[in-house]
Amino acid sequence: MRIHLRTRHYSIRTEQAYVDWARRFILYHGKRHPQDIGAVEVEAFLSNLAVDRHVAASTQN
């Protein structure tokens, strides 16, 4: 993921944020590989952020 972001010239801070959110997503789903996770799991993660963790909508986007 880092290599992909760097080849697209994302800033280091953006890279760190994206990698951290990907890590949180994977941990939330019991360390399952992202390829094995579908739309239902993505919705569950975003709902958890909004309802339980009170994360702003702009952060979720």
Short mmCIF file of C-alpha atoms in Angstrom, two decimals:
data_model
loop_
_atom_site.label_atom_id
_atom_site.label_comp_id
_atom_site.label_asym_id
_atom_site.label_seq_id
_atom_site.Cartn_x
_atom_site.Cartn_y
_atom_site.Cartn_z
CA MET A 1 0.00 0.00 0.00
CA ARG A 2 2.83 2.38 0.86
CA ILE A 3 4.54 1.77 -2.49
CA HIS A 4 1.29 2.44 -4.33
CA LEU A 5 0.73 5.70 -2.44
CA ARG A 6 4.32 6.83 -2.97
CA THR A 7 4.23 6.20 -6.71
CA ARG A 8 1.15 8.42 -6.82
CA HIS A 9 3.05 11.15 -4.90
CA TYR A 10 0.80 11.28 -1.86
CA SER A 11 2.23 13.21 1.08
CA ILE A 12 3.83 11.26 3.92
CA ARG A 13 1.09 12.37 6.33
CA THR A 14 -1.62 11.17 3.95
CA GLU A 15 0.23 7.88 3.53
CA GLN A 16 0.43 7.45 7.29
CA ALA A 17 -3.27 8.20 7.71
CA TYR A 18 -4.33 5.76 4.97
CA VAL A 19 -2.12 2.98 6.31
CA ASP A 20 -3.41 3.57 9.85
CA TRP A 21 -7.06 3.40 8.73
CA ALA A 22 -6.35 0.24 6.72
CA ARG A 23 -4.76 -1.28 9.84
CA ARG A 24 -7.78 -0.34 11.96
CA PHE A 25 -10.12 -1.84 9.36
CA ILE A 26 -8.19 -5.12 9.27
CA LEU A 27 -8.01 -5.34 13.06
CA TYR A 28 -11.73 -4.60 13.39
CA HIS A 29 -12.45 -7.64 11.23
CA GLY A 30 -10.21 -10.03 13.17
CA LYS A 31 -7.12 -9.66 10.97
CA ARG A 32 -8.87 -11.02 7.88
CA HIS A 33 -7.29 -10.13 4.56
CA PRO A 34 -9.04 -7.17 2.86
CA GLN A 35 -9.63 -9.30 -0.26
CA ASP A 36 -11.86 -11.55 1.88
CA ILE A 37 -13.95 -8.64 3.15
CA GLY A 38 -16.99 -7.40 1.24
CA ALA A 39 -19.38 -4.47 1.21
CA VAL A 40 -21.29 -5.71 4.26
CA GLU A 41 -18.13 -5.62 6.37
CA VAL A 42 -17.22 -2.17 5.08
CA GLU A 43 -20.67 -0.90 6.09
CA ALA A 44 -20.30 -2.52 9.52
CA PHE A 45 -16.93 -0.81 10.05
CA LEU A 46 -18.27 2.59 8.98
CA SER A 47 -21.35 2.17 11.17
CA ASN A 48 -19.12 1.31 14.10
CA LEU A 49 -17.11 4.48 13.49
CA ALA A 50 -20.22 6.65 13.32
CA VAL A 51 -22.29 5.13 16.12
CA ASP A 52 -19.84 3.74 18.66
CA ARG A 53 -16.75 5.86 18.10
CA HIS A 54 -18.49 9.14 17.09
CA VAL A 55 -16.14 9.73 14.15
CA ALA A 56 -17.03 12.68 11.92
CA ALA A 57 -18.58 12.00 8.52
CA SER A 58 -15.69 13.80 6.81
CA THR A 59 -13.27 11.33 8.41
CA GLN A 60 -15.30 8.41 7.11
CA ASN A 61 -15.23 9.80 3.59
#
